[in-house]
XYZ file of C-alpha atoms in Angstrom:
640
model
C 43.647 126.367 13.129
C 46.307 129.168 11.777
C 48.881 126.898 13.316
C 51.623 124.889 10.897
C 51.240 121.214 10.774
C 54.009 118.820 9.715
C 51.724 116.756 7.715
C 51.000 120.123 4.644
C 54.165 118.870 3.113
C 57.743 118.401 3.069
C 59.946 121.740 4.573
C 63.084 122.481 6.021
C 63.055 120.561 9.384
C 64.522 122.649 12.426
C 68.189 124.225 13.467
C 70.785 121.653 13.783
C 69.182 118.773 11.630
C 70.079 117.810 7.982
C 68.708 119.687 5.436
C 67.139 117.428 2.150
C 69.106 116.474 -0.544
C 68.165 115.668 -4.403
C 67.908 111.996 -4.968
C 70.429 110.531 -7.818
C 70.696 114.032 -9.639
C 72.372 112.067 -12.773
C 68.858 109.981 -12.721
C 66.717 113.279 -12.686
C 69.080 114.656 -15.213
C 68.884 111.725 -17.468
C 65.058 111.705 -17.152
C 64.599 115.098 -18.264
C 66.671 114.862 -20.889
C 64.965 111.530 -22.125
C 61.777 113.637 -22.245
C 63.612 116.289 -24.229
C 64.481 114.057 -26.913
C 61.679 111.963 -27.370
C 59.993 115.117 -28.951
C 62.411 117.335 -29.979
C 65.848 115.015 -31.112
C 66.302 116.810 -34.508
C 65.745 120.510 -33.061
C 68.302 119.683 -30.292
C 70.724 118.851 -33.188
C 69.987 121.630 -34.769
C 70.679 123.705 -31.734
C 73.492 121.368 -31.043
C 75.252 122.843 -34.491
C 74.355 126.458 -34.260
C 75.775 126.680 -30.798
C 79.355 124.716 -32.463
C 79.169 127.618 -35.087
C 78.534 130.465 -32.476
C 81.623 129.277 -30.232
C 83.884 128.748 -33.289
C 83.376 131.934 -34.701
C 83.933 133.639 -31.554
C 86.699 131.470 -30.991
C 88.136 132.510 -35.022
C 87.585 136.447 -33.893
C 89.483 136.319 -31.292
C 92.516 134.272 -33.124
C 91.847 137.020 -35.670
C 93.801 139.599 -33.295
C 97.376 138.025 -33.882
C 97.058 138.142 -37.325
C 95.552 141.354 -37.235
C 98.783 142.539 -34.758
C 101.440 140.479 -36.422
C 100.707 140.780 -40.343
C 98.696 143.831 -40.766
C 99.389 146.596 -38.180
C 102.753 145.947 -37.422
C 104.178 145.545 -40.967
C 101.721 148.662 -41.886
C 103.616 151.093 -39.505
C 106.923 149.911 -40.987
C 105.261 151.605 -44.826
C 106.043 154.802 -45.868
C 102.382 154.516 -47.598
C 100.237 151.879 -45.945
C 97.869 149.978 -47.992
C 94.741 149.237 -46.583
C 92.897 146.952 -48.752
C 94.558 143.563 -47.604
C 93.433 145.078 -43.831
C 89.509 145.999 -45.297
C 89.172 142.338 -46.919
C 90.455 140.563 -43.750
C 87.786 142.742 -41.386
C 85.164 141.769 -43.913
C 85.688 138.205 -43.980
C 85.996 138.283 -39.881
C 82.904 140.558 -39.986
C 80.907 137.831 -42.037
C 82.137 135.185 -39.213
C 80.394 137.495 -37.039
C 77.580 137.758 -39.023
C 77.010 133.819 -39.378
C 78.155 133.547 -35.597
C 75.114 136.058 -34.947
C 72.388 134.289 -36.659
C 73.364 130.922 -35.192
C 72.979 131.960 -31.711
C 69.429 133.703 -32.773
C 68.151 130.443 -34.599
C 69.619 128.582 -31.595
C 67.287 130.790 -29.088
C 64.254 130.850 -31.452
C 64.327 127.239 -31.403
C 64.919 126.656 -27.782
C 62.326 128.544 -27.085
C 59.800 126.095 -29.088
C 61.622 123.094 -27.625
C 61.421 124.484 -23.755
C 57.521 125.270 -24.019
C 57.149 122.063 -25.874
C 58.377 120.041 -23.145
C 57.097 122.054 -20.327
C 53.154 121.125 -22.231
C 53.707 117.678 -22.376
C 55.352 117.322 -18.891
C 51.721 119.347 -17.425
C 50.080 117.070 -19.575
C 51.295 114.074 -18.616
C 51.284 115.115 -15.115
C 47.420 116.201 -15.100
C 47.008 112.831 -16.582
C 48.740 110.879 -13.889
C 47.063 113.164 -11.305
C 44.048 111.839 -12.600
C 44.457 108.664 -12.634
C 45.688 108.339 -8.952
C 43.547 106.892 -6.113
C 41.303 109.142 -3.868
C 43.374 109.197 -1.410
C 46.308 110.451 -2.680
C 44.305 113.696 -2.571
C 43.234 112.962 0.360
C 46.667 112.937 1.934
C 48.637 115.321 0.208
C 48.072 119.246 0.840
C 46.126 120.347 -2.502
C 48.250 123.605 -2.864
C 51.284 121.558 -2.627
C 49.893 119.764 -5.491
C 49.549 123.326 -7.693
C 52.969 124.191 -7.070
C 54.485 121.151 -8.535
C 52.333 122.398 -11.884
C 53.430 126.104 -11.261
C 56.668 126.501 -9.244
C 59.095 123.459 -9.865
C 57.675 123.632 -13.915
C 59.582 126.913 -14.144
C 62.464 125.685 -12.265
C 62.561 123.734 -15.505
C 61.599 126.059 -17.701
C 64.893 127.992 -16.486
C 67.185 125.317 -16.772
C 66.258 124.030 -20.288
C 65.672 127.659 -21.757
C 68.667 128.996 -20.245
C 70.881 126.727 -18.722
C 71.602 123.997 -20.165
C 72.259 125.761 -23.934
C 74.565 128.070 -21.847
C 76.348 125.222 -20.393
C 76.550 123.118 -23.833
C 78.019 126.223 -24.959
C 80.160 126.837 -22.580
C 81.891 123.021 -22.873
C 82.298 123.829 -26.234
C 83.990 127.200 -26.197
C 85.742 125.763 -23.653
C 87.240 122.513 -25.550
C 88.040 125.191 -28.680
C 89.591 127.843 -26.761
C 91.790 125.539 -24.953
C 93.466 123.998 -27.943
C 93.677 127.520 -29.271
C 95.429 128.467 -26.656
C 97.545 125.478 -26.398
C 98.088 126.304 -30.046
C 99.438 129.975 -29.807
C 101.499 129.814 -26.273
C 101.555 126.207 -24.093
C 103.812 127.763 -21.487
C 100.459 130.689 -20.997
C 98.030 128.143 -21.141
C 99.583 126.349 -17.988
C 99.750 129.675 -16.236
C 95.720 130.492 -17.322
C 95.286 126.202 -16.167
C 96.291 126.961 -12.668
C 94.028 129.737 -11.951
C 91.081 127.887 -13.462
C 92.071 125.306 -11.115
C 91.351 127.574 -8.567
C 87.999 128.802 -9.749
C 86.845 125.247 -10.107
C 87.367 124.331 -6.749
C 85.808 127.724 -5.232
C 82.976 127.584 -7.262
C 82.504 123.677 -6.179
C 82.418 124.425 -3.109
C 79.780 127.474 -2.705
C 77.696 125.107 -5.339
C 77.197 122.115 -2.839
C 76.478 124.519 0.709
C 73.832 126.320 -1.602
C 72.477 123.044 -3.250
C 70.689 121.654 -0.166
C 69.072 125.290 0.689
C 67.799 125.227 -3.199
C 65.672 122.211 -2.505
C 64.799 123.462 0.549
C 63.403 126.424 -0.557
C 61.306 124.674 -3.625
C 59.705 122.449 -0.650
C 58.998 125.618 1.944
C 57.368 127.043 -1.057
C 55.115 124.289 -2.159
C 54.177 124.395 2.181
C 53.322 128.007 1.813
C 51.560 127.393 -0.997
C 49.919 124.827 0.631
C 48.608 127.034 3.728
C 47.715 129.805 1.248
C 45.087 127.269 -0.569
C 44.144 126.205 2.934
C 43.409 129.430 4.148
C 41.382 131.082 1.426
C 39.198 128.116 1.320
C 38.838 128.157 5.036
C 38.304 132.449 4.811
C 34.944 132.679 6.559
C 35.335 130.259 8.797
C 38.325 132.488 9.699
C 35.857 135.276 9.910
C 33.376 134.299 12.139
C 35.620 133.062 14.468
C 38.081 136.633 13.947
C 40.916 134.386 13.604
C 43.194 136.679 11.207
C 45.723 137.315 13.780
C 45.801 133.468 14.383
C 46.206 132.611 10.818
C 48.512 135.107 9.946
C 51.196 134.366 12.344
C 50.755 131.268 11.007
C 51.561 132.275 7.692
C 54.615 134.288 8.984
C 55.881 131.338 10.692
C 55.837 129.359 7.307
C 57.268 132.399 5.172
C 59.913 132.966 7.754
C 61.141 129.325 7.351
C 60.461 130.062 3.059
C 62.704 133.500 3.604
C 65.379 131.326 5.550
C 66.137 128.802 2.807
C 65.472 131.301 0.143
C 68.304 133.546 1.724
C 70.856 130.879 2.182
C 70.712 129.253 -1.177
C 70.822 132.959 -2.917
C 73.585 134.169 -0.552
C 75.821 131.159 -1.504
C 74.939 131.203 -5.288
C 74.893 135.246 -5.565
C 78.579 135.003 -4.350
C 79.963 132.794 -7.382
C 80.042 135.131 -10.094
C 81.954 137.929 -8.294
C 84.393 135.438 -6.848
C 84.972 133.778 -10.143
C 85.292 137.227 -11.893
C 87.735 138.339 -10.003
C 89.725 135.095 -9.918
C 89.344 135.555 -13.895
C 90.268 138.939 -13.606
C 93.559 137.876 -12.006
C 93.793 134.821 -14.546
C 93.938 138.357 -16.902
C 96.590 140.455 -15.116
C 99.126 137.291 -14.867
C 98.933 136.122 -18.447
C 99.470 139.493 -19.373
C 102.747 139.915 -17.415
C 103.851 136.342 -18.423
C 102.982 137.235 -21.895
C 104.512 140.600 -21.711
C 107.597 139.368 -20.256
C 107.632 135.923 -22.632
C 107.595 138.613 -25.786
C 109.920 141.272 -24.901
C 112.618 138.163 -24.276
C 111.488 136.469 -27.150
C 110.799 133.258 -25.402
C 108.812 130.701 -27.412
C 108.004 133.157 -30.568
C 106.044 135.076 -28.798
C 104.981 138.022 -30.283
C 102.497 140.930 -29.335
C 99.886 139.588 -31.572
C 100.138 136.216 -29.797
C 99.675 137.731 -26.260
C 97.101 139.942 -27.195
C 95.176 136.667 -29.082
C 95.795 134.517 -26.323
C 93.935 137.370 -23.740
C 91.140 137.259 -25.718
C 91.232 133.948 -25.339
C 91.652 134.219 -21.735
C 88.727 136.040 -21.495
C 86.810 133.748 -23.415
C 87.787 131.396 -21.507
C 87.492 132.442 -17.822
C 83.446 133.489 -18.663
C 82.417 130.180 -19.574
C 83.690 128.845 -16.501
C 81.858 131.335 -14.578
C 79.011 131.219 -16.536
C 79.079 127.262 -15.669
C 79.376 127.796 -12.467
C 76.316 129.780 -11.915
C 73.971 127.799 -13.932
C 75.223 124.497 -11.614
C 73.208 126.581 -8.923
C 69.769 127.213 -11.978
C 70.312 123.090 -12.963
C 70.773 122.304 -8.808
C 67.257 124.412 -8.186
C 65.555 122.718 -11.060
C 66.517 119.413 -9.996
C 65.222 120.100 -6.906
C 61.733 120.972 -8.930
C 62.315 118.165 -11.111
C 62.566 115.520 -8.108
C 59.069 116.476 -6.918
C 57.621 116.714 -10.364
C 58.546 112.953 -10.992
C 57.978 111.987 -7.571
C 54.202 113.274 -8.405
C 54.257 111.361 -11.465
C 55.629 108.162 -9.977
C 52.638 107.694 -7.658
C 51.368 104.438 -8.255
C 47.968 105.083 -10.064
C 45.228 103.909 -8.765
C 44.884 99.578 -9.850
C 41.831 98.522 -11.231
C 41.739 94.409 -11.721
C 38.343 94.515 -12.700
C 37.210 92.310 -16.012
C 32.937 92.821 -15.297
C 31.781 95.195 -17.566
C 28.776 97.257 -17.735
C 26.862 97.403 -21.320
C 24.143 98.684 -22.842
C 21.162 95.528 -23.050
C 18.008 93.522 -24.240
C 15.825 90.800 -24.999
C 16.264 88.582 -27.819
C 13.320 86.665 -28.951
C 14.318 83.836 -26.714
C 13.745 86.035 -23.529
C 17.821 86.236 -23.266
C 19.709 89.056 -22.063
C 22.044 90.076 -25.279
C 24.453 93.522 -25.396
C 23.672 96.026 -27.891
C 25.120 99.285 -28.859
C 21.947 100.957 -28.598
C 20.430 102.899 -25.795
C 17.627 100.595 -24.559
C 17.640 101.837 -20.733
C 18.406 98.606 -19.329
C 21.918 97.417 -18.321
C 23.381 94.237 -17.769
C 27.206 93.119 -16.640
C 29.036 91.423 -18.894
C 31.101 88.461 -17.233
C 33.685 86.934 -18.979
C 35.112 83.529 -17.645
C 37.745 81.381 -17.666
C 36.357 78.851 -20.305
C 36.080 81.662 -22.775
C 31.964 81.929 -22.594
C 29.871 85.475 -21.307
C 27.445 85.864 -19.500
C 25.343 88.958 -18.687
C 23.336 89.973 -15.913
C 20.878 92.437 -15.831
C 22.028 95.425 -13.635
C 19.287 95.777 -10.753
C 20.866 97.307 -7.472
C 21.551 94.550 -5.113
C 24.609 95.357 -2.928
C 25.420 92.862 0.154
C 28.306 93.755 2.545
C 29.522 90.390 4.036
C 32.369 90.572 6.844
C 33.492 93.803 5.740
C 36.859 95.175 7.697
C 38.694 97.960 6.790
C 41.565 100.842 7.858
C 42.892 103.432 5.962
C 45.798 102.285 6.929
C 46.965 98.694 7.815
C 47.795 98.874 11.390
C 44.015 100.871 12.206
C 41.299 98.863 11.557
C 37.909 101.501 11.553
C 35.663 99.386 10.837
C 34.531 96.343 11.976
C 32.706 92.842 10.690
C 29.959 95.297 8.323
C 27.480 92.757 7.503
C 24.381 94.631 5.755
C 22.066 94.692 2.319
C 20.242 97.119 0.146
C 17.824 95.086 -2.068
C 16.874 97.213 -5.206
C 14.788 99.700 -4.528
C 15.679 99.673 -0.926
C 16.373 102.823 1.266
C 19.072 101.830 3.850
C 20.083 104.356 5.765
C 23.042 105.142 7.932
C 23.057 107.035 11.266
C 25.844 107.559 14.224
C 27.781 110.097 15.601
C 30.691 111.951 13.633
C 33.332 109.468 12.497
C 31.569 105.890 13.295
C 31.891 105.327 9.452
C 29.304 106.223 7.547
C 30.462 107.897 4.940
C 33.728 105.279 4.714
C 30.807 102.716 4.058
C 30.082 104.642 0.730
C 33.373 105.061 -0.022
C 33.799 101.465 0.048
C 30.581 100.956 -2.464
C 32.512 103.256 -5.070
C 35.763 101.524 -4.423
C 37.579 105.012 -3.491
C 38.931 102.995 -0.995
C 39.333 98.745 -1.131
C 38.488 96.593 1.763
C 41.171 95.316 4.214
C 38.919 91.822 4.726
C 35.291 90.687 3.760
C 33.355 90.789 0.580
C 31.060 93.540 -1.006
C 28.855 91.933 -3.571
C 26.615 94.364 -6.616
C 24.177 91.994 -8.229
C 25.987 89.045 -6.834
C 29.237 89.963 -8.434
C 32.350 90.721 -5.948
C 32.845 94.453 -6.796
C 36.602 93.872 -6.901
C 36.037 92.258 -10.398
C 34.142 95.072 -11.767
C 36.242 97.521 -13.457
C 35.975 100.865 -11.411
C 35.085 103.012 -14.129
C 31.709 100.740 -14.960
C 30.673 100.389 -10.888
C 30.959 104.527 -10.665
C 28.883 104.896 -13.857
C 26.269 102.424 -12.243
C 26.343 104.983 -9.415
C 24.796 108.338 -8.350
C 26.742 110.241 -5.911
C 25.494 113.670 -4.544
C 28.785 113.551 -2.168
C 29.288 115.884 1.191
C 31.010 118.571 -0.242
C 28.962 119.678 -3.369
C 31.576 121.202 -5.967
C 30.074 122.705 -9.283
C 32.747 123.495 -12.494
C 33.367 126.913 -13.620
C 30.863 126.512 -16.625
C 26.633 127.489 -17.282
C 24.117 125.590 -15.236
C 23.057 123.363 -17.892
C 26.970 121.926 -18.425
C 26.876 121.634 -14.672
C 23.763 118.950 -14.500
C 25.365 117.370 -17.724
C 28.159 116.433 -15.914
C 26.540 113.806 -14.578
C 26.299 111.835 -18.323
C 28.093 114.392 -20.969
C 25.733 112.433 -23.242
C 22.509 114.243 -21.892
C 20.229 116.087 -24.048
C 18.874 119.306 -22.940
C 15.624 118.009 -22.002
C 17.057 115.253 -19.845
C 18.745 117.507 -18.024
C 16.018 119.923 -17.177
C 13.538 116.975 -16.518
C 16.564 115.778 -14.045
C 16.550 119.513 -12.308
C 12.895 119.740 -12.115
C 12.811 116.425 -10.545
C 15.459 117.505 -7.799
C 13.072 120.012 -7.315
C 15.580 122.798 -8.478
C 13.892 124.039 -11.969
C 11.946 127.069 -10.035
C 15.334 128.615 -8.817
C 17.056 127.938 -12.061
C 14.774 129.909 -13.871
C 14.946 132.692 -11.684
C 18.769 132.885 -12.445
C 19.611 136.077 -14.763
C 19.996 133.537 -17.894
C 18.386 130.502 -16.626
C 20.041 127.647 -17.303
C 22.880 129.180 -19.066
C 23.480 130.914 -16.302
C 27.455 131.186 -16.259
C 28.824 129.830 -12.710
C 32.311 130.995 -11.389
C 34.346 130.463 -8.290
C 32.404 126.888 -6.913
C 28.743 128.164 -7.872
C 29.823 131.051 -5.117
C 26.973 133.088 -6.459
C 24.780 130.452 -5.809
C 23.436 129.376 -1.922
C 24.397 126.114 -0.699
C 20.796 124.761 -0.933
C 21.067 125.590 -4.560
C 24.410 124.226 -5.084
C 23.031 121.126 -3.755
C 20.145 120.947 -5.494
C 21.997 120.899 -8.614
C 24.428 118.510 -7.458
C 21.185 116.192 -6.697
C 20.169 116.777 -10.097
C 23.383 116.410 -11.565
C 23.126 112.390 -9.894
C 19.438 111.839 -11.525
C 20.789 112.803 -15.180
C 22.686 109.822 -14.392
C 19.635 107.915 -14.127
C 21.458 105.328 -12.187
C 19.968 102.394 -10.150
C 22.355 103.485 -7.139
C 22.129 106.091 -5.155
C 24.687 107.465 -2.183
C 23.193 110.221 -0.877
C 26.420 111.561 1.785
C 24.700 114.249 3.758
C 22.897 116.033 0.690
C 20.713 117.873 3.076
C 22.867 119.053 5.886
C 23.266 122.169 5.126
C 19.890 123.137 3.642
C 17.154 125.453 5.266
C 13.918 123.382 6.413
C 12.362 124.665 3.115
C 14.876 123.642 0.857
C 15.220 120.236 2.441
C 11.322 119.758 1.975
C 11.813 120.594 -1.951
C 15.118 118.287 -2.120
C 13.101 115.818 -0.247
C 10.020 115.641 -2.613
C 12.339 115.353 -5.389
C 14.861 112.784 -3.356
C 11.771 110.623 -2.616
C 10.787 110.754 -6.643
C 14.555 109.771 -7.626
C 14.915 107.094 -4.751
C 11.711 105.170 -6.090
C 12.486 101.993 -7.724
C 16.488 102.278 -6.919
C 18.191 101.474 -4.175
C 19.942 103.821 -2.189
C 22.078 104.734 0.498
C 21.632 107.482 2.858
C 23.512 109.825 5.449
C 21.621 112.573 7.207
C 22.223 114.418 10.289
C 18.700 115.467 10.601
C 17.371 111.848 11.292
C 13.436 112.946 10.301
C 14.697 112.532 6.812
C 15.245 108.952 7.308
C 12.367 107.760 8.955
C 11.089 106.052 5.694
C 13.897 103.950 5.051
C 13.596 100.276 5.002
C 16.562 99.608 6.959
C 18.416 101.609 9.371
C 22.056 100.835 10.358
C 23.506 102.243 13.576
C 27.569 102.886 13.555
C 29.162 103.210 16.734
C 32.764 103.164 16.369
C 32.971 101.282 13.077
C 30.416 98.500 14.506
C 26.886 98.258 13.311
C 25.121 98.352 16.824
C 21.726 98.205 15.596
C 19.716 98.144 12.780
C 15.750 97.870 11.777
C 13.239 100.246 10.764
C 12.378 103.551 12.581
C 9.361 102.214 14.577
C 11.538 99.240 15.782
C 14.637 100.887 16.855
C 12.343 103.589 18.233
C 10.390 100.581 20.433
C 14.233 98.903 21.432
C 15.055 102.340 22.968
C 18.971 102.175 22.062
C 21.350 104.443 20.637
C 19.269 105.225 17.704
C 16.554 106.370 20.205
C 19.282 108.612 22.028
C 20.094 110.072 18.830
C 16.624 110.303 16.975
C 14.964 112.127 20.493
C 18.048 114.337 21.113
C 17.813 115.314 17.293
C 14.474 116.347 17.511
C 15.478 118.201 20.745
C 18.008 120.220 18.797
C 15.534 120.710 16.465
């Protein structure tokens, strides 16, 4: 159980073999961007402008020095009585460049910040949108806590790169471009010397930015499989428990964080490396355009004066940290990419298709007898078929669901099951029995359309459920599925969530008919009773209950009942019983029980045997044939 399975998600895979790389990084680039500027196109031109007037005025201080050298200090030491105010009114007017240079780069941040958090909303929006509207079994393949770190992890790799580095790197191009031609501008023979050692810091810092790129993207994918095993485990924690597992699990959980601490290391030990070794390549950038300057000056060579070499290593400075400062956010914009790729890869998931054109709509009869839509609430339902020659026709919604040559895999090359040929008139009971995985519950999954049918036909009301939009065949539906999950919200919001429309007394009269009123009323505050944590505070007969009575607020004329009484006491199954019985009346339903005495009223039994229906009849007659439902109904009792 504690051991690591390929299948939680993507990770680094082994010694020796290639390590992933990002997917057209211009593409992913060009995507967030576009997301950017749909939004926020006049902020980022805003920002745009203030970061032009931060680099020019640092760019204007630092020119500032020669003049300050070469026609202030100097000529001031050659006075018998210097006079200072031509010096004051030149450190003012370079001290309000400062000033303006200053408030640009704070408006710049403030308004990042709004433009970062703005797009970080709207990309979790429109990813919990998408997520939403993608099939079941998207879910049902993909490692849920993988899922959660594409909203938490890779987001703030974005968050990183358009807070921090992508301003830095916009500024950095542009101090770049304006330090250059000032330094063309004051001394071209230094600006070849500084061009040669930025040469060289270019090609270093290229180099340590593609060996840490791949180890980036490995790490966001070991963390989103750690993440992944986390979710697994604490879900899985008493189960762990009884079985004392802890030492199993956790070397599991080393074995995933060792892999997590691998990548992590090697991407941070390549990019930690690039700002020392670009410093100090800056550093001697510094020393050498001081001795060429130095030596330039004192021979006189070009007009080169002591205000133009000290100017021009300001510059060099101002220079050399961009670079640098470029160089390390390649390695934030690499890691964010990395984020980025899995963030649209989420959101490119095909959502889930839905041809459907059969409506379901509220109904009634005219004075002609004739089934007519209304917008009011009449309690009787009809489908509303449009057709090719433009007329509609509706047809009252009654239960009838036929399964006629029904195959289906989950995926194309495994077929599981096999020629399902079976009805549920309304107001039947069919039930479904067989040992674990002969397809029951895909049967229901294939009523709801969580899953489409490789071959076959599955008819509601005479209508192939393929054109009935999926949204209208669920609502016809009540679903009290395997796993019962309850909301973090008060009892009564829990029931409504079967129709959000539900008054208060419909929902009570739907718990007191699932027979779960009596505990609800012994809960501190009743039905607002506030649950937390999956109704943890709750036993699993209860949570049941309440999921059965969540299904009757539906009130629909459907019912798939997937093992609602598995895991309830014999007492609580006789209560859920008396009130399943009540709700089943008149509607046709669907059952799967492991405790086969709960089915012995059905009207029709179905047998599965590896995807087959073997047999099928009432109790009494598969109990005379003495098959497989015989085997299983005596050796249930047995266990009973």
């Amino acid at each position: 159980m504690a051991q690591a399975k390929e299948v939680r998600g993507p990770g680094p895979r082994g010694a020796g073999q290639p390590r992933p790389k990002v997917e057209n990084p211009g593409l992913l680039l060009k995507r967030i961007m576009g997301e950017v500027f749909q939004h926020y196109l006049p902020h980022c031109i805003i920002v745009l402008i203030c970061i032009v007037v931060s680099a020019l005025a640092n760019v204007q201080a630092s020119l500032f020095l020669k003049s300050l050298i070469d026609d202030y200090i100097v000529p001031m030491t050659q006075q018998a009585a210097p006079d200072f105010g031509p010096l004051t009114a030149a450190l003012l007017r370079v001290g309000c460049i400062y000033v303006v240079g200053v408030l640009a780069a704070w408006l710049n941040a403030r308004i990042m910040v709004n433009v970062t958090q703005g797009t970080l909303r709207n990309l979790r929006t429109q990813l919990f949108t998408h997520m939403e509207s993608l099939p079941i079994k998207y879910f049902d393949q993909h490692p849920h806590g993988d899922i959660m770190s594409v909203y938490t992890n890779d987001v703030d790799t974005l968050r990183q790169m358009l807070s921090q580095s992508i301003p830095q790197l916009v500024s950095s191009a542009i101090t770049i471009v304006s330090v250059f031609a000032s330094m063309v501008m004051l001394s071209w023979q230094l600006t070849v010397v500084t061009m040669c050692m930025v040469a060289l810091m270019l090609f270093c810092s290229k180099k340590i930015t593609s060996m840490s790129g791949k180890y980036f993207i490995a790490q966001q994918r070991d963390l989103g499989k750690v993440n992944g095993y986390i979710e697994e485990m604490m879900e899985g924690q008493k189960v762990v428990k009884v079985f004392t597992h802890e030492q199993k699990t956790l070397a599991g959980f080393r074995e995933l964080n060792d892999k997590l601490k691998d990548s992590a290391k090697q991407a941070n030990a390549y990019a930690n490396i690039i700002m020392p070794v670009t410093a100090q390549l800056g550093n001697i950038s510094y020393a050498v355009c001081a001795l060429a300057g130095a030596a330039m000056a004192v021979g006189g060579i070009g007009g080169t004066t002591l205000g133009t070499v000290m100017a021009f290593l300001a510059l060099n400075k101002s220079f050399n940290m961009p670079i640098s400062q470029v160089s390390m956010q390649a390695n934030s914009i690499i890691m964010a990419l990395a984020g980025a790729e899995r963030i649209f890869k989420l959101m490119d998931e095909p959502s889930e298709t839905d041809e459907g054109y059969v409506t379901l709509v509220n109904a009634k009869y005219d004075k002609d007898d004739n089934l007519v839509e209304t917008s009011d609430r009449t309690g009787i339902w009809a489908w509303k078929h449009p057709h090719h020659d433009g007329t509609t026709t509706y047809r009252k919604l009654e239960g009838d669901i036929t399964f006629t040559d029904v195959d289906f895999g989950y995926v194309p090359e495994k077929t599981v099951l096999h020629d399902i040929n079976l009805y549920g008139r309304p107001g039947q009971k069919i039930a479904f029995v067989g040992s674990t995985g002969a397809g029951k519950t895909t049967i229901t999954n294939l009523i709801n359309r969580f899953y489409d049918i490789s071959d076959g036909k599955i008819r509601y009301d005479g209508i192939n459920i393929s054109k009935i939009k999926k949204d209208d065949l669920r609502r016809s539906l009540g679903i009290v599925l395997q796993e019962t999950h309850l909301f973090t919200g008060t009892v009564m919001e829990n029931i409504r969530y079967g129709r959000l429309e539900a008054t208060d007394e419909e929902c009570i009269a739907a718990a007191r008919l699932a027979n779960a009123d009596g505990f609800i009323k012994r809960l501190p505050d009743g039905y607002n009773t506030m649950l937390t944590n999956d109704g943890a505070n709750l036993s699993q007969g209860q949570r049941q209950l309440l999921a059965i009575a969540r299904a009757a607020v539906a009130d629909p004329p459907v019912l798939i009942l997937d093992e609602a009484t598995s895991s309830i006491d014999t007492r609580t199954e006789a209560l859920v019983q008396r009130g399943m019985d009540g709700l089943m009346y008149g509607r046709t339903s669907f059952v799967i029980a492991h405790r086969l005495s709960t089915v012995r009223n059905a009207d029709c039994i179905a047998v599965l045997e590896q995807g087959r229906i073997i047999e099928r009849g009432s109790h009494d007659e598969l109990i005379a044939k003495k098959g497989k439902y015989y085997q299983l109904y005596t050796g249930n009792l047995a266990e009973n």
